[in-house]
Amino acid sequence: MDKEPYISGIYAQGIDEFDKRGVVTANIVIIFWLALGIYAGFLFNPAVGIVYGLFVLLMFTVVMRKGLCTKCWYYGKRCSMGWGIFTAKFFKKDDVSKFEGCPASKFAPVLWMTVSLLPIALILVSAYFEFSFFKVIIALILVIFVLISGSKKTREKSCEKCKMRYICGGSSAKD
């Protein structure tokens, strides 16, 4: 797919709003994955699970929404995750031209790596010290989530439709 003309700080082509069913499905999967990661932290140590849960909640509902979504073309609209609508309910819109290279876009990969790998490490350490097949199954489920959600092919499906795909640091559809 060729790059479209650069207009108002973003590339013009892409869909205006994503499918509701896809957004709901994606959120169910993400919430289940994050909750399982929090549970893995809790199995490691209840205090770790609580702190990790608060970290996840703060990062995904406040820090990334304010730092990134307020600058996105989909602010107030249904992006692939529906976060544009969520963000508009709590934060004032920022300038879309500030999206590319903003601190939150640089932090996003670190956040996703943390929520992907930390729970796996915690549950594996917990299983090492107090073995149970249940913990191994949780670790395997978390690994499967990482492999599926982290694959370029999975992300490309929504990225290739996104108006922000050429300036988003997490886009899989730049090529």
JSON list of N, CA and C in Angstrom, two decimals, residues 95-144:
[
{"chain": "A", "resi": 95, "resn": "ASP", "atom": "N", "xyz": [-3.17, 18.39, 20.18]},
{"chain": "A", "resi": 95, "resn": "ASP", "atom": "CA", "xyz": [-2.86, 18.59, 18.77]},
{"chain": "A", "resi": 95, "resn": "ASP", "atom": "C", "xyz": [-2.37, 17.29, 18.13]},
{"chain": "A", "resi": 96, "resn": "VAL", "atom": "N", "xyz": [-3.02, 16.88, 17.04]},
{"chain": "A", "resi": 96, "resn": "VAL", "atom": "CA", "xyz": [-2.66, 15.64, 16.33]},
{"chain": "A", "resi": 96, "resn": "VAL", "atom": "C", "xyz": [-1.21, 15.70, 15.82]},
{"chain": "A", "resi": 97, "resn": "SER", "atom": "N", "xyz": [-0.73, 16.87, 15.52]},
{"chain": "A", "resi": 97, "resn": "SER", "atom": "CA", "xyz": [0.64, 16.98, 15.01]},
{"chain": "A", "resi": 97, "resn": "SER", "atom": "C", "xyz": [1.68, 16.61, 16.06]},
{"chain": "A", "resi": 98, "resn": "LYS", "atom": "N", "xyz": [1.28, 16.54, 17.32]},
{"chain": "A", "resi": 98, "resn": "LYS", "atom": "CA", "xyz": [2.19, 16.16, 18.40]},
{"chain": "A", "resi": 98, "resn": "LYS", "atom": "C", "xyz": [2.24, 14.64, 18.61]},
{"chain": "A", "resi": 99, "resn": "PHE", "atom": "N", "xyz": [1.44, 13.88, 17.85]},
{"chain": "A", "resi": 99, "resn": "PHE", "atom": "CA", "xyz": [1.37, 12.42, 18.02]},
{"chain": "A", "resi": 99, "resn": "PHE", "atom": "C", "xyz": [2.69, 11.74, 17.72]},
{"chain": "A", "resi": 100, "resn": "GLU", "atom": "N", "xyz": [3.22, 12.01, 16.56]},
{"chain": "A", "resi": 100, "resn": "GLU", "atom": "CA", "xyz": [4.45, 11.33, 16.12]},
{"chain": "A", "resi": 100, "resn": "GLU", "atom": "C", "xyz": [5.62, 11.72, 17.01]},
{"chain": "A", "resi": 101, "resn": "GLY", "atom": "N", "xyz": [6.24, 10.72, 17.61]},
{"chain": "A", "resi": 101, "resn": "GLY", "atom": "CA", "xyz": [7.43, 10.95, 18.43]},
{"chain": "A", "resi": 101, "resn": "GLY", "atom": "C", "xyz": [7.16, 11.47, 19.82]},
{"chain": "A", "resi": 102, "resn": "CYS", "atom": "N", "xyz": [5.89, 11.56, 20.23]},
{"chain": "A", "resi": 102, "resn": "CYS", "atom": "CA", "xyz": [5.61, 12.05, 21.59]},
{"chain": "A", "resi": 102, "resn": "CYS", "atom": "C", "xyz": [6.13, 11.04, 22.61]},
{"chain": "A", "resi": 103, "resn": "PRO", "atom": "N", "xyz": [6.41, 11.47, 23.83]},
{"chain": "A", "resi": 103, "resn": "PRO", "atom": "CA", "xyz": [6.95, 10.56, 24.84]},
{"chain": "A", "resi": 103, "resn": "PRO", "atom": "C", "xyz": [6.11, 9.29, 25.04]},
{"chain": "A", "resi": 104, "resn": "ALA", "atom": "N", "xyz": [4.79, 9.41, 24.99]},
{"chain": "A", "resi": 104, "resn": "ALA", "atom": "CA", "xyz": [3.93, 8.24, 25.19]},
{"chain": "A", "resi": 104, "resn": "ALA", "atom": "C", "xyz": [4.11, 7.22, 24.06]},
{"chain": "A", "resi": 105, "resn": "SER", "atom": "N", "xyz": [4.35, 7.70, 22.84]},
{"chain": "A", "resi": 105, "resn": "SER", "atom": "CA", "xyz": [4.54, 6.75, 21.74]},
{"chain": "A", "resi": 105, "resn": "SER", "atom": "C", "xyz": [5.88, 6.02, 21.88]},
{"chain": "A", "resi": 106, "resn": "LYS", "atom": "N", "xyz": [6.84, 6.68, 22.50]},
{"chain": "A", "resi": 106, "resn": "LYS", "atom": "CA", "xyz": [8.13, 6.03, 22.75]},
{"chain": "A", "resi": 106, "resn": "LYS", "atom": "C", "xyz": [8.04, 5.06, 23.93]},
{"chain": "A", "resi": 107, "resn": "PHE", "atom": "N", "xyz": [7.16, 5.37, 24.89]},
{"chain": "A", "resi": 107, "resn": "PHE", "atom": "CA", "xyz": [6.98, 4.53, 26.06]},
{"chain": "A", "resi": 107, "resn": "PHE", "atom": "C", "xyz": [6.09, 3.31, 25.78]},
{"chain": "A", "resi": 108, "resn": "ALA", "atom": "N", "xyz": [5.20, 3.43, 24.82]},
{"chain": "A", "resi": 108, "resn": "ALA", "atom": "CA", "xyz": [4.22, 2.35, 24.54]},
{"chain": "A", "resi": 108, "resn": "ALA", "atom": "C", "xyz": [4.88, 0.99, 24.33]},
{"chain": "A", "resi": 109, "resn": "PRO", "atom": "N", "xyz": [5.93, 0.87, 23.52]},
{"chain": "A", "resi": 109, "resn": "PRO", "atom": "CA", "xyz": [6.55, -0.45, 23.37]},
{"chain": "A", "resi": 109, "resn": "PRO", "atom": "C", "xyz": [7.11, -1.00, 24.68]},
{"chain": "A", "resi": 110, "resn": "VAL", "atom": "N", "xyz": [7.64, -0.13, 25.52]},
{"chain": "A", "resi": 110, "resn": "VAL", "atom": "CA", "xyz": [8.17, -0.56, 26.83]},
{"chain": "A", "resi": 110, "resn": "VAL", "atom": "C", "xyz": [7.01, -1.07, 27.69]},
{"chain": "A", "resi": 111, "resn": "LEU", "atom": "N", "xyz": [5.90, -0.36, 27.67]},
{"chain": "A", "resi": 111, "resn": "LEU", "atom": "CA", "xyz": [4.73, -0.78, 28.44]},
{"chain": "A", "resi": 111, "resn": "LEU", "atom": "C", "xyz": [4.24, -2.14, 27.96]},
{"chain": "A", "resi": 112, "resn": "TRP", "atom": "N", "xyz": [4.10, -2.31, 26.64]},
{"chain": "A", "resi": 112, "resn": "TRP", "atom": "CA", "xyz": [3.61, -3.59, 26.12]},
{"chain": "A", "resi": 112, "resn": "TRP", "atom": "C", "xyz": [4.58, -4.73, 26.43]},
{"chain": "A", "resi": 113, "resn": "MET", "atom": "N", "xyz": [5.87, -4.46, 26.37]},
{"chain": "A", "resi": 113, "resn": "MET", "atom": "CA", "xyz": [6.86, -5.50, 26.72]},
{"chain": "A", "resi": 113, "resn": "MET", "atom": "C", "xyz": [6.73, -5.86, 28.20]},
{"chain": "A", "resi": 114, "resn": "THR", "atom": "N", "xyz": [6.53, -4.86, 29.04]},
{"chain": "A", "resi": 114, "resn": "THR", "atom": "CA", "xyz": [6.40, -5.09, 30.48]},
{"chain": "A", "resi": 114, "resn": "THR", "atom": "C", "xyz": [5.17, -5.94, 30.79]},
{"chain": "A", "resi": 115, "resn": "VAL", "atom": "N", "xyz": [4.01, -5.54, 30.24]},
{"chain": "A", "resi": 115, "resn": "VAL", "atom": "CA", "xyz": [2.79, -6.29, 30.55]},
{"chain": "A", "resi": 115, "resn": "VAL", "atom": "C", "xyz": [2.78, -7.66, 29.86]},
{"chain": "A", "resi": 116, "resn": "SER", "atom": "N", "xyz": [3.63, -7.84, 28.88]},
{"chain": "A", "resi": 116, "resn": "SER", "atom": "CA", "xyz": [3.73, -9.14, 28.20]},
{"chain": "A", "resi": 116, "resn": "SER", "atom": "C", "xyz": [4.67, -10.09, 28.93]},
{"chain": "A", "resi": 117, "resn": "LEU", "atom": "N", "xyz": [5.84, -9.60, 29.30]},
{"chain": "A", "resi": 117, "resn": "LEU", "atom": "CA", "xyz": [6.88, -10.48, 29.81]},
{"chain": "A", "resi": 117, "resn": "LEU", "atom": "C", "xyz": [6.94, -10.60, 31.33]},
{"chain": "A", "resi": 118, "resn": "LEU", "atom": "N", "xyz": [6.63, -9.53, 32.05]},
{"chain": "A", "resi": 118, "resn": "LEU", "atom": "CA", "xyz": [6.72, -9.58, 33.51]},
{"chain": "A", "resi": 118, "resn": "LEU", "atom": "C", "xyz": [5.82, -10.65, 34.13]},
{"chain": "A", "resi": 119, "resn": "PRO", "atom": "N", "xyz": [4.56, -10.74, 33.74]},
{"chain": "A", "resi": 119, "resn": "PRO", "atom": "CA", "xyz": [3.72, -11.80, 34.34]},
{"chain": "A", "resi": 119, "resn": "PRO", "atom": "C", "xyz": [4.24, -13.21, 34.05]},
{"chain": "A", "resi": 120, "resn": "ILE", "atom": "N", "xyz": [4.79, -13.41, 32.86]},
{"chain": "A", "resi": 120, "resn": "ILE", "atom": "CA", "xyz": [5.35, -14.73, 32.52]},
{"chain": "A", "resi": 120, "resn": "ILE", "atom": "C", "xyz": [6.53, -15.03, 33.44]},
{"chain": "A", "resi": 121, "resn": "ALA", "atom": "N", "xyz": [7.41, -14.06, 33.62]},
{"chain": "A", "resi": 121, "resn": "ALA", "atom": "CA", "xyz": [8.56, -14.25, 34.50]},
{"chain": "A", "resi": 121, "resn": "ALA", "atom": "C", "xyz": [8.11, -14.52, 35.93]},
{"chain": "A", "resi": 122, "resn": "LEU", "atom": "N", "xyz": [7.13, -13.75, 36.40]},
{"chain": "A", "resi": 122, "resn": "LEU", "atom": "CA", "xyz": [6.66, -13.92, 37.78]},
{"chain": "A", "resi": 122, "resn": "LEU", "atom": "C", "xyz": [6.04, -15.30, 38.01]},
{"chain": "A", "resi": 123, "resn": "ILE", "atom": "N", "xyz": [5.22, -15.75, 37.07]},
{"chain": "A", "resi": 123, "resn": "ILE", "atom": "CA", "xyz": [4.55, -17.05, 37.26]},
{"chain": "A", "resi": 123, "resn": "ILE", "atom": "C", "xyz": [5.56, -18.19, 37.15]},
{"chain": "A", "resi": 124, "resn": "LEU", "atom": "N", "xyz": [6.56, -18.03, 36.29]},
{"chain": "A", "resi": 124, "resn": "LEU", "atom": "CA", "xyz": [7.58, -19.08, 36.18]},
{"chain": "A", "resi": 124, "resn": "LEU", "atom": "C", "xyz": [8.44, -19.16, 37.43]},
{"chain": "A", "resi": 125, "resn": "VAL", "atom": "N", "xyz": [8.79, -18.01, 37.99]},
{"chain": "A", "resi": 125, "resn": "VAL", "atom": "CA", "xyz": [9.55, -18.01, 39.25]},
{"chain": "A", "resi": 125, "resn": "VAL", "atom": "C", "xyz": [8.69, -18.62, 40.36]},
{"chain": "A", "resi": 126, "resn": "SER", "atom": "N", "xyz": [7.42, -18.25, 40.39]},
{"chain": "A", "resi": 126, "resn": "SER", "atom": "CA", "xyz": [6.51, -18.80, 41.39]},
{"chain": "A", "resi": 126, "resn": "SER", "atom": "C", "xyz": [6.40, -20.32, 41.24]},
{"chain": "A", "resi": 127, "resn": "ALA", "atom": "N", "xyz": [6.30, -20.81, 40.00]},
{"chain": "A", "resi": 127, "resn": "ALA", "atom": "CA", "xyz": [6.22, -22.25, 39.75]},
{"chain": "A", "resi": 127, "resn": "ALA", "atom": "C", "xyz": [7.52, -22.95, 40.12]},
{"chain": "A", "resi": 128, "resn": "TYR", "atom": "N", "xyz": [8.63, -22.28, 39.96]},
{"chain": "A", "resi": 128, "resn": "TYR", "atom": "CA", "xyz": [9.92, -22.85, 40.34]},
{"chain": "A", "resi": 128, "resn": "TYR", "atom": "C", "xyz": [9.98, -23.10, 41.85]},
{"chain": "A", "resi": 129, "resn": "PHE", "atom": "N", "xyz": [9.55, -22.10, 42.62]},
{"chain": "A", "resi": 129, "resn": "PHE", "atom": "CA", "xyz": [9.62, -22.21, 44.08]},
{"chain": "A", "resi": 129, "resn": "PHE", "atom": "C", "xyz": [8.49, -23.05, 44.68]},
{"chain": "A", "resi": 130, "resn": "GLU", "atom": "N", "xyz": [7.36, -23.04, 44.03]},
{"chain": "A", "resi": 130, "resn": "GLU", "atom": "CA", "xyz": [6.21, -23.81, 44.52]},
{"chain": "A", "resi": 130, "resn": "GLU", "atom": "C", "xyz": [5.48, -24.35, 43.29]},
{"chain": "A", "resi": 131, "resn": "PHE", "atom": "N", "xyz": [5.96, -25.47, 42.79]},
{"chain": "A", "resi": 131, "resn": "PHE", "atom": "CA", "xyz": [5.48, -26.01, 41.53]},
{"chain": "A", "resi": 131, "resn": "PHE", "atom": "C", "xyz": [4.01, -26.44, 41.59]},
{"chain": "A", "resi": 132, "resn": "SER", "atom": "N", "xyz": [3.30, -26.08, 40.51]},
{"chain": "A", "resi": 132, "resn": "SER", "atom": "CA", "xyz": [1.96, -26.61, 40.28]},
{"chain": "A", "resi": 132, "resn": "SER", "atom": "C", "xyz": [1.71, -26.56, 38.78]},
{"chain": "A", "resi": 133, "resn": "PHE", "atom": "N", "xyz": [0.98, -27.56, 38.29]},
{"chain": "A", "resi": 133, "resn": "PHE", "atom": "CA", "xyz": [0.64, -27.58, 36.86]},
{"chain": "A", "resi": 133, "resn": "PHE", "atom": "C", "xyz": [-0.24, -26.38, 36.50]},
{"chain": "A", "resi": 134, "resn": "PHE", "atom": "N", "xyz": [-1.04, -25.94, 37.46]},
{"chain": "A", "resi": 134, "resn": "PHE", "atom": "CA", "xyz": [-1.90, -24.78, 37.25]},
{"chain": "A", "resi": 134, "resn": "PHE", "atom": "C", "xyz": [-1.06, -23.55, 36.86]},
{"chain": "A", "resi": 135, "resn": "LYS", "atom": "N", "xyz": [0.04, -23.33, 37.56]},
{"chain": "A", "resi": 135, "resn": "LYS", "atom": "CA", "xyz": [0.92, -22.20, 37.26]},
{"chain": "A", "resi": 135, "resn": "LYS", "atom": "C", "xyz": [1.57, -22.35, 35.88]},
{"chain": "A", "resi": 136, "resn": "VAL", "atom": "N", "xyz": [1.94, -23.57, 35.55]},
{"chain": "A", "resi": 136, "resn": "VAL", "atom": "CA", "xyz": [2.53, -23.82, 34.23]},
{"chain": "A", "resi": 136, "resn": "VAL", "atom": "C", "xyz": [1.50, -23.55, 33.13]},
{"chain": "A", "resi": 137, "resn": "ILE", "atom": "N", "xyz": [0.26, -23.94, 33.37]},
{"chain": "A", "resi": 137, "resn": "ILE", "atom": "CA", "xyz": [-0.81, -23.68, 32.39]},
{"chain": "A", "resi": 137, "resn": "ILE", "atom": "C", "xyz": [-1.03, -22.18, 32.23]},
{"chain": "A", "resi": 138, "resn": "ILE", "atom": "N", "xyz": [-1.03, -21.44, 33.32]},
{"chain": "A", "resi": 138, "resn": "ILE", "atom": "CA", "xyz": [-1.17, -19.98, 33.25]},
{"chain": "A", "resi": 138, "resn": "ILE", "atom": "C", "xyz": [0.00, -19.40, 32.45]},
{"chain": "A", "resi": 139, "resn": "ALA", "atom": "N", "xyz": [1.20, -19.87, 32.72]},
{"chain": "A", "resi": 139, "resn": "ALA", "atom": "CA", "xyz": [2.37, -19.38, 31.97]},
{"chain": "A", "resi": 139, "resn": "ALA", "atom": "C", "xyz": [2.21, -19.68, 30.48]},
{"chain": "A", "resi": 140, "resn": "LEU", "atom": "N", "xyz": [1.76, -20.86, 30.14]},
{"chain": "A", "resi": 140, "resn": "LEU", "atom": "CA", "xyz": [1.56, -21.21, 28.72]},
{"chain": "A", "resi": 140, "resn": "LEU", "atom": "C", "xyz": [0.50, -20.34, 28.07]},
{"chain": "A", "resi": 141, "resn": "ILE", "atom": "N", "xyz": [-0.58, -20.09, 28.77]},
{"chain": "A", "resi": 141, "resn": "ILE", "atom": "CA", "xyz": [-1.63, -19.21, 28.22]},
{"chain": "A", "resi": 141, "resn": "ILE", "atom": "C", "xyz": [-1.08, -17.82, 27.98]},
{"chain": "A", "resi": 142, "resn": "LEU", "atom": "N", "xyz": [-0.31, -17.31, 28.94]},
{"chain": "A", "resi": 142, "resn": "LEU", "atom": "CA", "xyz": [0.29, -15.97, 28.78]},
{"chain": "A", "resi": 142, "resn": "LEU", "atom": "C", "xyz": [1.26, -15.94, 27.59]},
{"chain": "A", "resi": 143, "resn": "VAL", "atom": "N", "xyz": [2.05, -16.99, 27.42]},
{"chain": "A", "resi": 143, "resn": "VAL", "atom": "CA", "xyz": [2.96, -17.06, 26.28]},
{"chain": "A", "resi": 143, "resn": "VAL", "atom": "C", "xyz": [2.18, -17.07, 24.98]},
{"chain": "A", "resi": 144, "resn": "ILE", "atom": "N", "xyz": [1.09, -17.82, 24.93]},
{"chain": "A", "resi": 144, "resn": "ILE", "atom": "CA", "xyz": [0.26, -17.87, 23.72]},
{"chain": "A", "resi": 144, "resn": "ILE", "atom": "C", "xyz": [-0.31, -16.48, 23.40]}
]
